């Protein structure tokens, strides 16, 4: 199957969007007192709140990377339009 250039560009955009959004969310989760057993950022052991969100973030980044790579491969494989006079 060969993706159109439009869909390929969309998939690349989703991959980029994933890498823009999720790392920022990771920082927010890390700095949340609920992520630490002592209730203070970085103190105590990580709670299940942190682990669940870390798993969610890792999975989302993996899926976003895969989608982005598929978009790039689709873009490179899609035939270019040629204009005929």
mmCIF file of C-alpha atoms in Angstrom:
data_model
loop_
_atom_site.group_PDB
_atom_site.id
_atom_site.type_symbol
_atom_site.label_atom_id
_atom_site.label_comp_id
_atom_site.label_asym_id
_atom_site.label_seq_id
_atom_site.Cartn_x
_atom_site.Cartn_y
_atom_site.Cartn_z
ATOM 1 C CA UNK A 1 0.000 0.000 0.000
ATOM 2 C CA UNK A 2 1.259 3.464 -0.852
ATOM 3 C CA UNK A 3 -0.047 6.401 1.141
ATOM 4 C CA UNK A 4 -0.873 9.645 -0.550
ATOM 5 C CA UNK A 5 1.420 12.559 0.189
ATOM 6 C CA UNK A 6 -1.390 14.273 2.082
ATOM 7 C CA UNK A 7 -1.921 11.355 4.464
ATOM 8 C CA UNK A 8 1.820 10.913 4.811
ATOM 9 C CA UNK A 9 2.183 14.549 5.823
ATOM 10 C CA UNK A 10 -0.667 14.118 8.319
ATOM 11 C CA UNK A 11 1.108 11.130 9.906
ATOM 12 C CA UNK A 12 4.368 13.061 10.146
ATOM 13 C CA UNK A 13 2.453 15.896 11.808
ATOM 14 C CA UNK A 14 0.968 13.489 14.358
ATOM 15 C CA UNK A 15 4.454 12.171 15.130
ATOM 16 C CA UNK A 16 5.830 15.678 15.617
ATOM 17 C CA UNK A 17 2.803 16.705 17.714
ATOM 18 C CA UNK A 18 3.383 13.684 19.964
ATOM 19 C CA UNK A 19 6.982 14.723 20.593
ATOM 20 C CA UNK A 20 5.956 18.318 21.309
ATOM 21 C CA UNK A 21 3.169 17.492 23.773
ATOM 22 C CA UNK A 22 4.171 14.384 25.755
ATOM 23 C CA UNK A 23 7.591 15.486 27.059
ATOM 24 C CA UNK A 24 5.957 18.621 28.472
ATOM 25 C CA UNK A 25 3.340 16.425 30.131
ATOM 26 C CA UNK A 26 6.140 14.261 31.570
ATOM 27 C CA UNK A 27 7.695 17.315 33.223
ATOM 28 C CA UNK A 28 4.311 18.278 34.682
ATOM 29 C CA UNK A 29 3.801 14.777 36.099
ATOM 30 C CA UNK A 30 7.329 14.715 37.549
ATOM 31 C CA UNK A 31 6.694 18.041 39.291
ATOM 32 C CA UNK A 32 3.328 16.931 40.703
ATOM 33 C CA UNK A 33 3.470 16.186 44.458
ATOM 34 C CA UNK A 34 1.134 13.201 43.907
ATOM 35 C CA UNK A 35 3.972 11.492 42.025
ATOM 36 C CA UNK A 36 6.063 11.152 45.198
ATOM 37 C CA UNK A 37 5.292 9.306 48.420
ATOM 38 C CA UNK A 38 6.620 12.153 50.594
ATOM 39 C CA UNK A 39 4.307 14.646 48.887
ATOM 40 C CA UNK A 40 7.296 16.768 47.877
ATOM 41 C CA UNK A 41 8.736 16.727 44.386
ATOM 42 C CA UNK A 42 11.695 14.376 44.133
ATOM 43 C CA UNK A 43 11.451 13.135 47.719
ATOM 44 C CA UNK A 44 10.370 9.670 48.712
ATOM 45 C CA UNK A 45 9.653 6.859 46.321
ATOM 46 C CA UNK A 46 7.658 7.196 43.095
ATOM 47 C CA UNK A 47 3.960 6.456 43.485
ATOM 48 C CA UNK A 48 1.708 4.505 41.162
ATOM 49 C CA UNK A 49 0.510 7.889 39.875
ATOM 50 C CA UNK A 50 3.999 8.494 38.455
ATOM 51 C CA UNK A 51 4.450 4.946 37.140
ATOM 52 C CA UNK A 52 1.093 4.839 35.355
ATOM 53 C CA UNK A 53 1.716 8.181 33.712
ATOM 54 C CA UNK A 54 5.287 7.216 32.808
ATOM 55 C CA UNK A 55 3.935 4.102 31.075
ATOM 56 C CA UNK A 56 1.301 6.170 29.272
ATOM 57 C CA UNK A 57 3.920 8.683 28.128
ATOM 58 C CA UNK A 58 6.355 5.986 26.969
ATOM 59 C CA UNK A 59 3.644 4.167 25.015
ATOM 60 C CA UNK A 60 2.432 7.397 23.419
ATOM 61 C CA UNK A 61 5.942 8.388 22.375
ATOM 62 C CA UNK A 62 6.554 4.929 20.905
ATOM 63 C CA UNK A 63 3.278 5.025 18.959
ATOM 64 C CA UNK A 64 3.886 8.614 17.846
ATOM 65 C CA UNK A 65 7.383 7.746 16.664
ATOM 66 C CA UNK A 66 6.054 4.762 14.722
ATOM 67 C CA UNK A 67 3.331 6.857 13.108
ATOM 68 C CA UNK A 68 5.848 9.561 12.202
ATOM 69 C CA UNK A 69 8.256 7.054 10.671
ATOM 70 C CA UNK A 70 5.414 5.519 8.647
ATOM 71 C CA UNK A 71 4.521 9.009 7.453
ATOM 72 C CA UNK A 72 8.078 9.701 6.319
ATOM 73 C CA UNK A 73 8.277 6.338 4.566
ATOM 74 C CA UNK A 74 4.911 6.998 2.928
ATOM 75 C CA UNK A 75 6.055 10.436 1.784
ATOM 76 C CA UNK A 76 9.203 8.997 0.234
ATOM 77 C CA UNK A 77 7.278 6.171 -1.460
ATOM 78 C CA UNK A 78 4.407 8.291 -2.795
ATOM 79 C CA UNK A 79 4.646 9.171 -6.443
ATOM 80 C CA UNK A 80 5.219 12.833 -7.071
ATOM 81 C CA UNK A 81 2.691 14.676 -9.106
ATOM 82 C CA UNK A 82 3.966 15.878 -12.404
ATOM 83 C CA UNK A 83 2.342 18.708 -14.228
ATOM 84 C CA UNK A 84 1.665 18.209 -17.873
ATOM 85 C CA UNK A 85 1.242 21.141 -20.186
#
